Amino acid sequence: MSEHHHKETFVTKYIFTQDHKMISKQFLVTGMFMGIIGVFMSMLFRMQIAWPEKSFTIIEAFLGPHQTDGIMNPDIYLALVTIHGTIMVFFVLTAGLSGTFSNLLIPLQIGARDMASGFLNMVSYWLFFLSSVVMVISLFVEAGPASAGWTIYPPLSALPQAIPGSGAGMTLWLVSMAIFIASSLIGSLNYIVTVFNLRTVGMKMTRLPLTIWAFFITAIIGVVSFPVLLSAALLLLFDRSFGTSFYLSDIFISGEVLHYQGGSPVLYEHLFWFLGHPEVYIVLLPALGITSEIISTNSRKPIFGYRAMVMSIMAIAFLSTIVWGHHMFISGMNPFLGSVFTFTTLLIAIPSAVKAFNYITTLWKGNLQLNPAMLFSIGLVSTFVTGGLTGLVLGDSALDIAIHDTYFVVAHFHLVMGVSAIFGMYAGVYHWFPKMYGRMMNKTMGYWHFWLSIICAYGVFWPMHFIGLAGLPRRYYSNTAFPLFDDLADINKVITIFALVGGFAQIIFIANFFISIYRGAKATQNPWKSNTLEWTTPVEHIHGNWPGKLPEVHRWAYDYSKRVDANDDDSDYLHGQDFVLQTTPLLDGEEPS
Amino acid sequence: MLALFYIFIAVAIGVSFWQITRIMNFRGVIATDEDNTKQGKNSLIFLAFIYGIMIYCLIFMNVIMLPESASIEGEHDDNLFNITFWLIGIVQFAMQFLIFYFTFKYKGSKDRKAKFYADSHKLELIWTVTPAVVLVVLIGYGLWQWNNIMDLSDAKDPVVIEVYSQQFRWDARYAGEDNALGLGNVNYIKGINTMGVDMNDKNSLDDKQVTELYLPKGRKVKFQFRSQDVLHSAYMPHFRAQMNCVPGMVTEFGFTPKYTTEEMRQQSEVIEKTAGINKIRKAKGEDPYEFDYLLLCNKICGASHYSMQMKITVVEPAEYDKWIAEQPTLATVIQ
């Protein structure tokens, strides 16, 4: 590949790079930066919920004009909640997670020199960067950033008279999201094309590692659903700026009747959730893919039920596009639709259960190498189960109507998609750090990071289910207006303490990450004794990934602890070791797994 | 409490810096058998931790829960909830046990060989079919109940009430003698006509506008919801009821109150919860709290979203008749 050996300047190597490995690092670091903002915001508003009348210097320092004597104003509370949701869902768990690992692993694990289009890949990152910049700028708008909740339902998001955040802050929010969606679409199309066209010799679809399956299906969901959000955002922009009435009708506010006629906020809800729900799986599936790979590698066992895992990813992806209405049981839509969406929603429990059971069976009788990445993967399975189960309550329209928009919902989705996905992301970083930076992360800090994180995750979100069942609505600036909720105040304090400790615990990770880039132990070529192709590349990054010819694939990715005699656990390992690289040809008479 | 929080922060920062200073010890980066043993044990300890927190919350947070449903339709909600909750509770305990116990039991060591076990159609069939069967029951019961609560067509002589929302208050309008609400639109909002009722509609004349809800026990109440500015959501947790108020359209919901406010106050669950609340209020030097049904706003609607509420009082039918007779009609108030 001599054409790859052109001279690189600092700019083409580190900034406007078209190399997927560098782009993945750019996504990761940008995602981490946004993550710090998002988590920090959640810590601020948790302090407000726990101690609503208490003055904090830190709030005075950070919220400037949006606080009085160290107590935040109601408007900025809603803004913090909104931006926390937006940043975590889109910027950290969509771009940060998919962007990082799809970019890093798709070419490396399918045996490609790079993405199908390096240029579009670069554009995808820079659009993401631009949208991040716009989102961060929106935080400094005088009237405050968008504050209508991350779902930005109109009319609240359309009318600056209704809430100050719906002024310039909301315009910037919409612009930022439009750019973000463009970035996401370009990225997704690139992933799909790459997986279809650039697999190396022998890498049949049925031999793809589950990571690639997950990224591939995720990209498809993104391409199907993100454009709908773009149209929703554009129509909202029209309503706000050009006086159209897509979502607005019959409004009397600030003493006057507005001109809007004939629109419906319910239309917006449909459009939003047509992305909004698949988005949950856009966030979660890559994390599950990463987990599949890491659990298998570290259990020294093949992933249990490879075909079932692939099929359940597909089933989840398909169902995810026809369940959006379960966010709208009480929106005023026809109750018959509610019935349909209850049915489709609860069906998702089946492929999800298959995945959970398959993970547990993979652990069973394994030889578990409890690296930090493995612990985070196990943690993911745990929080995925805990959060997933309560979905059976919320997906049932008859039950949802009693607890919709309470803290029960907040607890549910934070566990099942927030914590699970972020655990998947951490697992991925610990596991593939050697591939990204050629060095290893410190395991002791990794262990501390994991245990503090999971303890705090349960400390925050388990009790939160119960304050939801007590009827406490989410997005309340303070619960003091209702004596009914006075007995929840102490629980809220405990939750906040866990949240703050959990938030600070992430400093361990950030420290570990940045110190390891420069001072971590040098990585060997295949530190985790893994089967997949990325570990056959040299530790030092080269353009084109493999020197000389591309590797040839002869088997699936999960021949861990394969024996000479497949039915005899006491027989010797095939090839004398407990892993067989995908590039190793089948022996004479060996049954492919 | 706050001191505790600062201590926690100090500990967290301390731990992280202590670890950073140890960063030079980079000898081991891949889990050794020793690490596996240690982390295996940790996962058992963690299993004990989540079992502890789960059981603690399940037992001791019972008192803060909402009391039994105060609407007849909500009984099946409670039933369905209990069935679902038992089911997911059992699965949760079992699954968490398997996850963390296996992590402990099969922690890696040089002497262990993993079992090569890639597939079992039988097992996979079991855990595809079992959830499917269980779901048939849950979906079936859920849909039956959904139909139950959402179908308002067969209600005989319901009390028809319009619940009207705006930033940041609730109002209500009773349909009056004819049991039909007059039309409303934001264009009619003027002066005292704050709900924008069309006074040319003859159904409007006997309507009665109030700021607090009175409901008769045992009679179906049919609510119609409107909003004049942004989305609001009328959440009546004790009745297991919630519906969005959407500008530009009228939404509906209905239920039959089962207990009067007085009866509810005498219920053991409510007494216990109220006592708990009053203990806290007394310590803060606040007035004692007495149980009342509430309608809360449960859709983010602006700065004072957190305090937007309306009191609901359920009374015996005779008392309700007396109360409603005392309320002035719109015809007398507006014209």
GROMACS .gro file of N, CA, C and O in nm, chain A residues 325-365:
model
  164
  325GLY      N    1  -4.460   0.471   2.067
  325GLY     CA    2  -4.579   0.524   2.133
  325GLY      C    3  -4.587   0.496   2.282
  325GLY      O    4  -4.670   0.554   2.351
  326HIS      N    5  -4.500   0.407   2.335
  326HIS     CA    6  -4.511   0.382   2.479
  326HIS      C    7  -4.461   0.500   2.561
  326HIS      O    8  -4.474   0.500   2.683
  327HIS      N    9  -4.405   0.599   2.494
  327HIS     CA   10  -4.373   0.723   2.565
  327HIS      C   11  -4.494   0.817   2.567
  327HIS      O   12  -4.487   0.924   2.623
  328MET      N   13  -4.600   0.775   2.500
  328MET     CA   14  -4.711   0.869   2.475
  328MET      C   15  -4.846   0.814   2.519
  328MET      O   16  -4.948   0.860   2.470
  329PHE      N   17  -4.845   0.716   2.609
  329PHE     CA   18  -4.973   0.658   2.650
  329PHE      C   19  -5.069   0.764   2.700
  329PHE      O   20  -5.190   0.752   2.683
  330ILE      N   21  -5.015   0.867   2.765
  330ILE     CA   22  -5.103   0.967   2.824
  330ILE      C   23  -5.099   1.098   2.747
  330ILE      O   24  -5.136   1.202   2.797
  331SER      N   25  -5.053   1.091   2.621
  331SER     CA   26  -5.039   1.215   2.544
  331SER      C   27  -5.172   1.262   2.488
  331SER      O   28  -5.182   1.372   2.437
  332GLY      N   29  -5.274   1.178   2.495
  332GLY     CA   30  -5.400   1.213   2.434
  332GLY      C   31  -5.421   1.142   2.301
  332GLY      O   32  -5.519   1.165   2.233
  333MET      N   33  -5.326   1.053   2.264
  333MET     CA   34  -5.347   0.980   2.139
  333MET      C   35  -5.453   0.873   2.161
  333MET      O   36  -5.487   0.839   2.274
  334ASN      N   37  -5.503   0.821   2.052
  334ASN     CA   38  -5.609   0.720   2.058
  334ASN      C   39  -5.569   0.601   2.147
  334ASN      O   40  -5.462   0.545   2.128
  335PRO      N   41  -5.655   0.563   2.243
  335PRO     CA   42  -5.619   0.453   2.332
  335PRO      C   43  -5.590   0.322   2.257
  335PRO      O   44  -5.513   0.240   2.305
  336PHE      N   45  -5.650   0.305   2.139
  336PHE     CA   46  -5.621   0.184   2.064
  336PHE      C   47  -5.473   0.175   2.029
  336PHE      O   48  -5.412   0.069   2.035
  337LEU      N   49  -5.414   0.290   1.992
  337LEU     CA   50  -5.271   0.293   1.965
  337LEU      C   51  -5.193   0.250   2.088
  337LEU      O   52  -5.093   0.180   2.080
  338GLY      N   53  -5.242   0.293   2.205
  338GLY     CA   54  -5.179   0.252   2.330
  338GLY      C   55  -5.173   0.101   2.341
  338GLY      O   56  -5.071   0.044   2.381
  339SER      N   57  -5.281   0.034   2.302
  339SER     CA   58  -5.283  -0.112   2.309
  339SER      C   59  -5.176  -0.172   2.219
  339SER      O   60  -5.102  -0.262   2.258
  340VAL      N   61  -5.168  -0.120   2.097
  340VAL     CA   62  -5.071  -0.174   2.001
  340VAL      C   63  -4.929  -0.156   2.056
  340VAL      O   64  -4.848  -0.249   2.053
  341PHE      N   65  -4.903  -0.036   2.108
  341PHE     CA   66  -4.767  -0.009   2.154
  341PHE      C   67  -4.733  -0.088   2.281
  341PHE      O   68  -4.618  -0.125   2.301
  342THR      N   69  -4.831  -0.114   2.365
  342THR     CA   70  -4.805  -0.200   2.479
  342THR      C   71  -4.761  -0.337   2.432
  342THR      O   72  -4.663  -0.395   2.481
  343PHE      N   73  -4.833  -0.388   2.335
  343PHE     CA   74  -4.802  -0.521   2.284
  343PHE      C   75  -4.660  -0.528   2.228
  343PHE      O   76  -4.579  -0.611   2.269
  344THR      N   77  -4.628  -0.436   2.135
  344THR     CA   78  -4.494  -0.442   2.074
  344THR      C   79  -4.385  -0.417   2.178
  344THR      O   80  -4.279  -0.478   2.174
  345THR      N   81  -4.414  -0.326   2.272
  345THR     CA   82  -4.312  -0.292   2.371
  345THR      C   83  -4.275  -0.412   2.457
  345THR      O   84  -4.158  -0.442   2.478
  346LEU      N   85  -4.377  -0.480   2.506
  346LEU     CA   86  -4.346  -0.591   2.596
  346LEU      C   87  -4.277  -0.705   2.521
  346LEU      O   88  -4.203  -0.782   2.581
  347LEU      N   89  -4.297  -0.712   2.390
  347LEU     CA   90  -4.227  -0.817   2.314
  347LEU      C   91  -4.076  -0.802   2.321
  347LEU      O   92  -4.002  -0.900   2.312
  348ILE      N   93  -4.029  -0.678   2.337
  348ILE     CA   94  -3.883  -0.657   2.343
  348ILE      C   95  -3.822  -0.734   2.459
  348ILE      O   96  -3.704  -0.768   2.458
  349ALA      N   97  -3.903  -0.765   2.559
  349ALA     CA   98  -3.850  -0.840   2.673
  349ALA      C   99  -3.793  -0.975   2.628
  349ALA      O  100  -3.700  -1.026   2.690
  350ILE      N  101  -3.847  -1.032   2.521
  350ILE     CA  102  -3.802  -1.166   2.483
  350ILE      C  103  -3.657  -1.165   2.432
  350ILE      O  104  -3.573  -1.233   2.490
  351PRO      N  105  -3.625  -1.088   2.325
  351PRO     CA  106  -3.484  -1.087   2.285
  351PRO      C  107  -3.391  -1.036   2.394
  351PRO      O  108  -3.276  -1.081   2.405
  352SER      N  109  -3.441  -0.942   2.478
  352SER     CA  110  -3.355  -0.892   2.585
  352SER      C  111  -3.325  -1.002   2.686
  352SER      O  112  -3.211  -1.016   2.733
  353ALA      N  113  -3.428  -1.083   2.717
  353ALA     CA  114  -3.407  -1.193   2.811
  353ALA      C  115  -3.308  -1.293   2.752
  353ALA      O  116  -3.219  -1.343   2.822
  354VAL      N  117  -3.321  -1.320   2.622
  354VAL     CA  118  -3.229  -1.413   2.558
  354VAL      C  119  -3.086  -1.364   2.576
  354VAL      O  120  -2.995  -1.440   2.612
  355LYS      N  121  -3.066  -1.235   2.553
  355LYS     CA  122  -2.930  -1.181   2.566
  355LYS      C  123  -2.878  -1.196   2.708
  355LYS      O  124  -2.766  -1.241   2.729
  356ALA      N  125  -2.961  -1.159   2.805
  356ALA     CA  126  -2.916  -1.167   2.944
  356ALA      C  127  -2.881  -1.311   2.982
  356ALA      O  128  -2.775  -1.338   3.040
  357PHE      N  129  -2.967  -1.405   2.946
  357PHE     CA  130  -2.939  -1.545   2.980
  357PHE      C  131  -2.814  -1.595   2.909
  357PHE      O  132  -2.734  -1.670   2.966
  358ASN      N  133  -2.796  -1.552   2.785
  358ASN     CA  134  -2.677  -1.596   2.712
  358ASN      C  135  -2.549  -1.543   2.775
  358ASN      O  136  -2.448  -1.613   2.779
  359TYR      N  137  -2.553  -1.420   2.826
  359TYR     CA  138  -2.434  -1.368   2.895
  359TYR      C  139  -2.404  -1.451   3.018
  359TYR      O  140  -2.290  -1.487   3.044
  360ILE      N  141  -2.509  -1.482   3.093
  360ILE     CA  142  -2.487  -1.557   3.217
  360ILE      C  143  -2.434  -1.696   3.185
  360ILE      O  144  -2.343  -1.747   3.251
  361THR      N  145  -2.488  -1.756   3.079
  361THR     CA  146  -2.440  -1.889   3.043
  361THR      C  147  -2.295  -1.884   2.994
  361THR      O  148  -2.219  -1.979   3.011
  362THR      N  149  -2.257  -1.772   2.935
  362THR     CA  150  -2.117  -1.758   2.894
  362THR      C  151  -2.026  -1.755   3.017
  362THR      O  152  -1.916  -1.809   3.015
  363LEU      N  153  -2.073  -1.692   3.124
  363LEU     CA  154  -1.992  -1.689   3.247
  363LEU      C  155  -1.979  -1.828   3.308
  363LEU      O  156  -1.877  -1.865   3.366
  364TRP      N  157  -2.086  -1.907   3.293
  364TRP     CA  158  -2.095  -2.037   3.360
  364TRP      C  159  -1.980  -2.130   3.317
  364TRP      O  160  -1.954  -2.147   3.198
  365LYS      N  161  -1.909  -2.185   3.415
  365LYS     CA  162  -1.796  -2.273   3.390
  365LYS      C  163  -1.689  -2.208   3.303
  365LYS      O  164  -1.624  -2.276   3.223
   0.00000   0.00000   0.00000
